[in-house]
Coordinates of C-alpha atoms in Angstrom, one line a residue:
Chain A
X127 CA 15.0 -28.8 112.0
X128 CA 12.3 -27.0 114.1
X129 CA 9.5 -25.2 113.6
X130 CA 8.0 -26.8 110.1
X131 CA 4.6 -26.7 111.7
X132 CA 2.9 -24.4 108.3
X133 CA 2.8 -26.4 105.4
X134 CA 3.7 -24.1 102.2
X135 CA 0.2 -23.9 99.4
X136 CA 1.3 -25.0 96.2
X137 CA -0.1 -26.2 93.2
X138 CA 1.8 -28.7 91.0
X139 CA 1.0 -29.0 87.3
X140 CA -0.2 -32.6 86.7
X141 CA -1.3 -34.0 83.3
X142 CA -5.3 -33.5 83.1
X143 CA -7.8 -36.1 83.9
X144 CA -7.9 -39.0 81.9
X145 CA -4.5 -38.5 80.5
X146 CA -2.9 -36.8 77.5
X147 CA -4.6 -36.6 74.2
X148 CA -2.5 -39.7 72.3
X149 CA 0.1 -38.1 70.3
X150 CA 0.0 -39.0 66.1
X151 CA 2.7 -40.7 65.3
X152 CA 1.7 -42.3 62.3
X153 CA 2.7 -41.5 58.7
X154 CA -0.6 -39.7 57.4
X155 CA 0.6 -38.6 53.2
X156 CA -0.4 -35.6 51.6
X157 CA -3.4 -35.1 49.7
X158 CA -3.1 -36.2 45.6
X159 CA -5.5 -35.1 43.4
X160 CA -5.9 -36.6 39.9
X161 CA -3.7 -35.4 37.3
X162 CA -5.8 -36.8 33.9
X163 CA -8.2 -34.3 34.6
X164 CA -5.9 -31.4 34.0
X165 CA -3.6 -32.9 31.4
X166 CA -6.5 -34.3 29.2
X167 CA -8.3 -30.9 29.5
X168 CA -4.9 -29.1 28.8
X169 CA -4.6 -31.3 25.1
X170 CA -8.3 -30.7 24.3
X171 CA -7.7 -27.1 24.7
X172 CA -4.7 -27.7 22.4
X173 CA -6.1 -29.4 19.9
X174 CA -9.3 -27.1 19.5
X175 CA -7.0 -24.0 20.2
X176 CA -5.1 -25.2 17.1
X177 CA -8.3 -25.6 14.5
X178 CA -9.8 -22.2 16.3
X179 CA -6.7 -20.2 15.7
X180 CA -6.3 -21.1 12.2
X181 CA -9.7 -20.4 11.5
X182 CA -9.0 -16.9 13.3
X183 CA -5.6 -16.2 11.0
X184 CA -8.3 -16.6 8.1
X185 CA -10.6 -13.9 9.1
X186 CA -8.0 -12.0 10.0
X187 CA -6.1 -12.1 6.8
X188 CA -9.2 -12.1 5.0
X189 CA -10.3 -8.7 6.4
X190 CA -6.2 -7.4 6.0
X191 CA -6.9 -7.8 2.3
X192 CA -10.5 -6.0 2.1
X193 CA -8.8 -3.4 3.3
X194 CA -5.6 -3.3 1.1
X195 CA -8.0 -4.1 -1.8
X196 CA -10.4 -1.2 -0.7
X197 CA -6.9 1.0 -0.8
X198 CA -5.9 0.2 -4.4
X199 CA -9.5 0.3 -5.4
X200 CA -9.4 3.9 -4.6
X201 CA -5.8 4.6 -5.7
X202 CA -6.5 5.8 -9.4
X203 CA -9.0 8.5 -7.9
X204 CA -6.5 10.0 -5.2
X205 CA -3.5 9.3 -8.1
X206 CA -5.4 11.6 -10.6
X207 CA -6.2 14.1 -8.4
X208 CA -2.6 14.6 -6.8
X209 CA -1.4 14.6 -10.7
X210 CA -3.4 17.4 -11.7
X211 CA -2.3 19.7 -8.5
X212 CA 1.3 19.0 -9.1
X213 CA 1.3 19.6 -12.2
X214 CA -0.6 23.1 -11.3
X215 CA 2.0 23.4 -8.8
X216 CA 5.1 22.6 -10.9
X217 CA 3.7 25.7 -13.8
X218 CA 3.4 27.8 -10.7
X219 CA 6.4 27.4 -9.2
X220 CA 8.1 27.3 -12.8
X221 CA 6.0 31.3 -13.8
X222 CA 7.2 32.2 -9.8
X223 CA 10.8 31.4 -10.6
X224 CA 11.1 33.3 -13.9
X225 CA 9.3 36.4 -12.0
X226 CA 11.8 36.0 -9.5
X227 CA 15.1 35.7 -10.9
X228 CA 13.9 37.8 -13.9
X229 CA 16.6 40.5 -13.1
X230 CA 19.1 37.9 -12.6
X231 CA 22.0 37.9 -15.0
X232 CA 23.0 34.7 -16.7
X233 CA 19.7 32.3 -14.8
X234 CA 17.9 30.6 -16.6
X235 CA 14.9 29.0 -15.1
X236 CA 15.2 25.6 -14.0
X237 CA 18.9 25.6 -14.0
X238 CA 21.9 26.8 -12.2
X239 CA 23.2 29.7 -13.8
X240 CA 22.5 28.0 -17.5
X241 CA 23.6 24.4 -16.4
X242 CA 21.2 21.9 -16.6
X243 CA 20.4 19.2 -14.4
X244 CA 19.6 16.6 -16.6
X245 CA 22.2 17.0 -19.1
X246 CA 21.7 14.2 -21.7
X247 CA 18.1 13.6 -22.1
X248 CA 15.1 15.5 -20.0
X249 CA 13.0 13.9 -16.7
X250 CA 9.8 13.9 -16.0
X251 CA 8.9 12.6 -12.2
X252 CA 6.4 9.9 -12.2
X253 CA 5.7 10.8 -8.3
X254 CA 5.8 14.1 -6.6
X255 CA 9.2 15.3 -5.7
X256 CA 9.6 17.6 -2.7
X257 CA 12.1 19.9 -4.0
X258 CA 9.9 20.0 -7.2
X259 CA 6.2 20.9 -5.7
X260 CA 7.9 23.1 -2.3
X261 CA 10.7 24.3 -4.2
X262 CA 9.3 28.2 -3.8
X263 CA 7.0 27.4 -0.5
X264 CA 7.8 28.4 2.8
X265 CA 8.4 25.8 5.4
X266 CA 5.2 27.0 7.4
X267 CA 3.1 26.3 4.2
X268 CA 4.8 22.8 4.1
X269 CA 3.7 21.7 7.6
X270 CA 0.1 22.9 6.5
X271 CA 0.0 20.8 3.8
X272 CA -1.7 17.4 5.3
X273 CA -2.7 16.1 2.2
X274 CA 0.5 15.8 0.8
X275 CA 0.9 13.0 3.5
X276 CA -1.9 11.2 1.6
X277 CA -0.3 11.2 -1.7
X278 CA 1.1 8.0 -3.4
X279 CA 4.6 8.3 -3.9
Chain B
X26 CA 12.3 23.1 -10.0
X27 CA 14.4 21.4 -12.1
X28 CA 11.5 22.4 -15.4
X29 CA 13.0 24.1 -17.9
X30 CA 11.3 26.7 -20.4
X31 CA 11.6 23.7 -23.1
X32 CA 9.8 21.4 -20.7
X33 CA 6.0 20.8 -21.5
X34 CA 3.9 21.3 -18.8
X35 CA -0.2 21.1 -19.5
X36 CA -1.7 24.5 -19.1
X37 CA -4.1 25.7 -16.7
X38 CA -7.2 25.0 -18.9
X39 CA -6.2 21.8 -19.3
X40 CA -5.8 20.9 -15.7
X41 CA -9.4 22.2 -15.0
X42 CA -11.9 19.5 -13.6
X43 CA -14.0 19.2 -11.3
X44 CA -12.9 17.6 -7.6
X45 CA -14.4 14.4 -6.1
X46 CA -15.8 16.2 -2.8
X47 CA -15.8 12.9 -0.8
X48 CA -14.4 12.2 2.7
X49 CA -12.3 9.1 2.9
X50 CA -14.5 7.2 5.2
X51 CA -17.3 7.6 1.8
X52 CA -14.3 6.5 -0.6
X53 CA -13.1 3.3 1.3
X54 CA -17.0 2.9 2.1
X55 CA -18.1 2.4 -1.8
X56 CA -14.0 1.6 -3.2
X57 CA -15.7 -1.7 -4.5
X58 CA -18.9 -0.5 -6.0
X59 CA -16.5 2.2 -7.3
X60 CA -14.2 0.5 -8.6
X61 CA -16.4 -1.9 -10.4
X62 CA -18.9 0.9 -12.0
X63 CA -15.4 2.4 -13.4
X64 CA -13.8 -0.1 -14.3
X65 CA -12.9 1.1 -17.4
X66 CA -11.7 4.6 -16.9
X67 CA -9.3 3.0 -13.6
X68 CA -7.7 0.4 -16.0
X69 CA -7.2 2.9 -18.7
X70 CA -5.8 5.3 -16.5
X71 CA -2.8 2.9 -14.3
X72 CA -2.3 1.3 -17.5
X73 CA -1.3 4.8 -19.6
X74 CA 0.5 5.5 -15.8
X75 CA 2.5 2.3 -15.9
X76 CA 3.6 2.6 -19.6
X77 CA 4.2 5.9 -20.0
X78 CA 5.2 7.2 -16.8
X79 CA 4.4 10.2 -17.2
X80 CA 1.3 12.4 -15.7
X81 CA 1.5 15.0 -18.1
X82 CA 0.1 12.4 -21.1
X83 CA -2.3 10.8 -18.7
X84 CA -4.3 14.1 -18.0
X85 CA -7.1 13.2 -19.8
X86 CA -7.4 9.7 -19.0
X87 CA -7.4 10.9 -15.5
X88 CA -10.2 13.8 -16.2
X89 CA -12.0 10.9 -17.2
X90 CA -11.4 9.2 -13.4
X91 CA -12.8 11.6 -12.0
X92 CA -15.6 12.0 -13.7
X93 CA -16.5 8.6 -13.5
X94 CA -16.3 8.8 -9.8
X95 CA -18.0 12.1 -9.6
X96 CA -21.0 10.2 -11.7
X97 CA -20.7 7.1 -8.7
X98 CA -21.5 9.3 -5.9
X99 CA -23.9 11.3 -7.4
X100 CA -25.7 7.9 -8.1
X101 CA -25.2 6.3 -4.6
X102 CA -26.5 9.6 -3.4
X103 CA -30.0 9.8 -5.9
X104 CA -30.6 6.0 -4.7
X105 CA -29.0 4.3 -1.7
X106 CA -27.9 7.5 0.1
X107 CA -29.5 6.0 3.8
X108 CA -27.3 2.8 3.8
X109 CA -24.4 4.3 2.6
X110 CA -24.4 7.1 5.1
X111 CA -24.6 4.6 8.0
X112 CA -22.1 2.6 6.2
X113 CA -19.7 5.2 6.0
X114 CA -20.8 7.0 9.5
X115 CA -20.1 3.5 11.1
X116 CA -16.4 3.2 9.8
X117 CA -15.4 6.5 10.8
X118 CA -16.7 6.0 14.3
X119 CA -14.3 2.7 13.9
X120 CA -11.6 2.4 16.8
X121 CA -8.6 3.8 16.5
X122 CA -9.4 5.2 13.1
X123 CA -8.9 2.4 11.0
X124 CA -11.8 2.2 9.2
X125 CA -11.6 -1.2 9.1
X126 CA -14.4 -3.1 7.9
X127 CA -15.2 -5.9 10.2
X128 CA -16.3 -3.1 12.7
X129 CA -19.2 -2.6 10.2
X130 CA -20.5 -5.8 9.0
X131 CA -24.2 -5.5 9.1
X132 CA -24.2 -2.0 7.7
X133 CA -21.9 -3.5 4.7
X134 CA -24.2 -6.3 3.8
X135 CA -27.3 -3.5 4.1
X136 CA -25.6 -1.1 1.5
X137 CA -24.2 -4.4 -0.5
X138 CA -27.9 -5.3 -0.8
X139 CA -29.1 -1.7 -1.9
X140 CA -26.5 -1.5 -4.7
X141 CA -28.1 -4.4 -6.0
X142 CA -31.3 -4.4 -6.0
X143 CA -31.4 -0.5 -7.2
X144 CA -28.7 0.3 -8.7
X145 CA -27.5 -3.3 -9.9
X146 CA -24.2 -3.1 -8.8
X147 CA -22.8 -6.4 -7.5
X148 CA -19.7 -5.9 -5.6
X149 CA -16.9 -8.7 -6.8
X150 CA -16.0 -11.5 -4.8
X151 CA -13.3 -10.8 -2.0
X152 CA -10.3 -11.5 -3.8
X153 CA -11.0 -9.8 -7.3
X154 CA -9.1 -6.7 -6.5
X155 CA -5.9 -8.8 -5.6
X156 CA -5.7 -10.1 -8.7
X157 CA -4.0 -9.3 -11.8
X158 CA -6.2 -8.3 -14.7
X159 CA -6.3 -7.5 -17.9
X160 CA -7.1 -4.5 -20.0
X161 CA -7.8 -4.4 -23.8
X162 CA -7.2 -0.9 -24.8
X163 CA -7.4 0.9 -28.3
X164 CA -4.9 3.7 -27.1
X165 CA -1.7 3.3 -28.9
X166 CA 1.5 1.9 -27.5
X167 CA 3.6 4.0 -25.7
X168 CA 6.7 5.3 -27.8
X169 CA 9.5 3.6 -25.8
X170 CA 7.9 -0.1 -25.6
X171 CA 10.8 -1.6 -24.1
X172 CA 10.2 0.4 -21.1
X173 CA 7.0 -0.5 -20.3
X174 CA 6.4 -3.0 -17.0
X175 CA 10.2 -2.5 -16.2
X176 CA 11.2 -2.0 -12.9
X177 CA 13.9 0.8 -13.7
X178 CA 12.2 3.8 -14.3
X179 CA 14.3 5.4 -17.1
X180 CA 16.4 2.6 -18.7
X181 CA 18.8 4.5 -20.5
X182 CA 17.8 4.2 -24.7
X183 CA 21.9 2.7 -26.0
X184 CA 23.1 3.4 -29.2
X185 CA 24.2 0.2 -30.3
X186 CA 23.4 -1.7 -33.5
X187 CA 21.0 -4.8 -33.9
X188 CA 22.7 -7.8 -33.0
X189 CA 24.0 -9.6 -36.1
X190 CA 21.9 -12.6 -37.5
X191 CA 23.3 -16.4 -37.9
X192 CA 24.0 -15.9 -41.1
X193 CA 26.3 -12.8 -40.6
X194 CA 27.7 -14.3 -37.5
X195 CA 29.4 -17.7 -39.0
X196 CA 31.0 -15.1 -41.3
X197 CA 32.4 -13.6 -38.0
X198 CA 36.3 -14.3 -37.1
X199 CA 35.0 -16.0 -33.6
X200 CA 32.9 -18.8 -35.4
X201 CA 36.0 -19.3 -37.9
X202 CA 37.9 -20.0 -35.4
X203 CA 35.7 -21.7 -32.8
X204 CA 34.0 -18.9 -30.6
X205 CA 30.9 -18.3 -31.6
X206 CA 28.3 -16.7 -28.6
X207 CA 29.5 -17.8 -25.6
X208 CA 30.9 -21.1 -25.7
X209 CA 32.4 -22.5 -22.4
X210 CA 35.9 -22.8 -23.1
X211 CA 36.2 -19.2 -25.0
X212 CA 40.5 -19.8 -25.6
X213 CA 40.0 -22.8 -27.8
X214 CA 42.3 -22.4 -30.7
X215 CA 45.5 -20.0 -30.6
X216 CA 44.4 -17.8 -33.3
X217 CA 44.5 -13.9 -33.9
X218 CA 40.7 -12.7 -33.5
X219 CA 41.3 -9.2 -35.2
X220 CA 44.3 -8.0 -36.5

């Protein structure tokens, strides 16, 4: 056809100068690092772990039984000393029930209406019994008593 | 509540003694020394505690506790009062309360070293506490000896007769006849036992 006299500007991608960069093709494997390292550190730690932690356990249990030892070393002070204020308590609470149900007909203290609790033989408790020491307390009096929660019952 | 007028309870007078004023960080702080100063009066009293069971014949044996322990601290406080207090300051600053003693190592050996030198108490080896000792006592047996060191509180006291002796029991119908204490066939002869 006619008029093709302006040649159209263009500009043509062509592979740079000197060619492409070669392409890798090769097999390149991954990076290994030494296992024996890890594994033999892994069974030293083991092994010393092992000696260390029964030699922990020792001190451990050794200082559990200074304390438990320290405990019953003290028990016959705190033991005497909670005896004699129950025992104070118990006469109390026994004078405060015959003042109180004095003008009761037919009560007789430390029974139910002349029944007895222990019928065959009488009881002594060894250990503090709640209904025995509180029996005439009121219950704000019982929440104010921490040192009850020391005794040894 | 359950105490009768019949019951016995000690009086008021005889109840009267004088308190150990000590703060338990002080009490676990000298429990060793403590307990090996009075040795006696402890072992006296959980012995009559064991046997008889019974706090109200154990008062005086318990006056005698805390007295002992009274005497202790009054001691610790005329000699070694500087250790101890640090001793004792150091557990209760212990975490979480426990008053445990391997927060408090150096102070321990500090007081431990006091206690001997001035007031030559040696504090028994770690495990002396743990184990079972024994008391020689001249206070008399309790009344009900078949009760002591058992593990039911109140066995109940039976009525029953001594158990015949080998001589009475071959007279017995059983050993006439072949049954004599629990042998293991008990059936061995056909025979009329009691009539």
């Amino acid at each position: 056809m006619t008029g093709f006299s302006k040649v159209a500007v263009y500009r043509q991608e062509l592979p740079p100068r000197g060619g492409f960069t070669p392409i890798p093709w090769t097999r390149v494997p991954s990076r290994r690092i030494p296992l024996w390292p890890f594994v033999s550190l892994w069974l030293a730690s083991n092994i010393f772990g092992y000696f260390y932690h029964l030699s922990e356990k020792r001190e451990y249990w050794k200082n559990e039984m200074e304390m438990d030892e320290s405990r019953s070393c003290i028990e016959p002070v705190l033991l005497a000393e909670q005896d004699r204020i129950t025992l104070r308590q118990y006469r109390a609470n026994r004078d405060e029930e015959a003042k109180l149900m004095s003008d009761v007909p037919g009560w007789e203290v430390g029974t139910w209406f002349g029944s007895k609790i222990f019928k065959s033989r009488t009881y002594f408790p060894d250990r503090p019994h709640v209904l025995d020491y509180y029996g005439l307390a009121r219950p704000s009096s019982q929440r104010l008593d921490i040192n009850a929660g020391q005794w040894q019952i | 509540m359950s105490f009768t007028k019949d019951t016995k309870l000690p009086s008021y007078e005889d109840l009267e003694c004088p308190v150990v004023n000590v703060s338990s960080p002080a009490l676990r702080a000298g429990s060793f020394h403590l307990a090996k100063y009075c040795d006696l009066q402890f072992k006296e009293f959980m012995l009559c505690r064991q046997e008889e069971q019974d706090p109200r014949k154990c008062v005086k044996e318990g006056k005698d506790v805390s007295l002992c322990a009274i005497d202790f601290f009054r001691k610790v406080r005329d000699t070694c009062n500087d250790t101890f207090t640090t001793f004792w300051t150091c557990l209760d600053n212990a975490s979480e309360g426990e008053m445990g003693f391997h927060y408090c190592k150096k102070e321990q050996h500090a007081f431990e070293q006091c206690a001997k030198d001035k007031m030559n108490l040696e504090r028994p080896e770690p495990g002396y506490f743990s184990m079972v000792r024994m008391h020689d006592t001249k206070r008399p047996v309790p009344s009900d000896p078949f009760r002591a060191g058992s593990l039911e509180r109140h066995p109940p006291k039976l009525e029953v007769p001594n158990p015949p002796t080998l001589s009475q029991a071959n007279e017995y119908p059983e050993a006439r006849i072949g049954m004599k204490f629990g042998s293991r066939k008990p059936w061995v002869f056909e025979a009329k036992l009691w009539d």
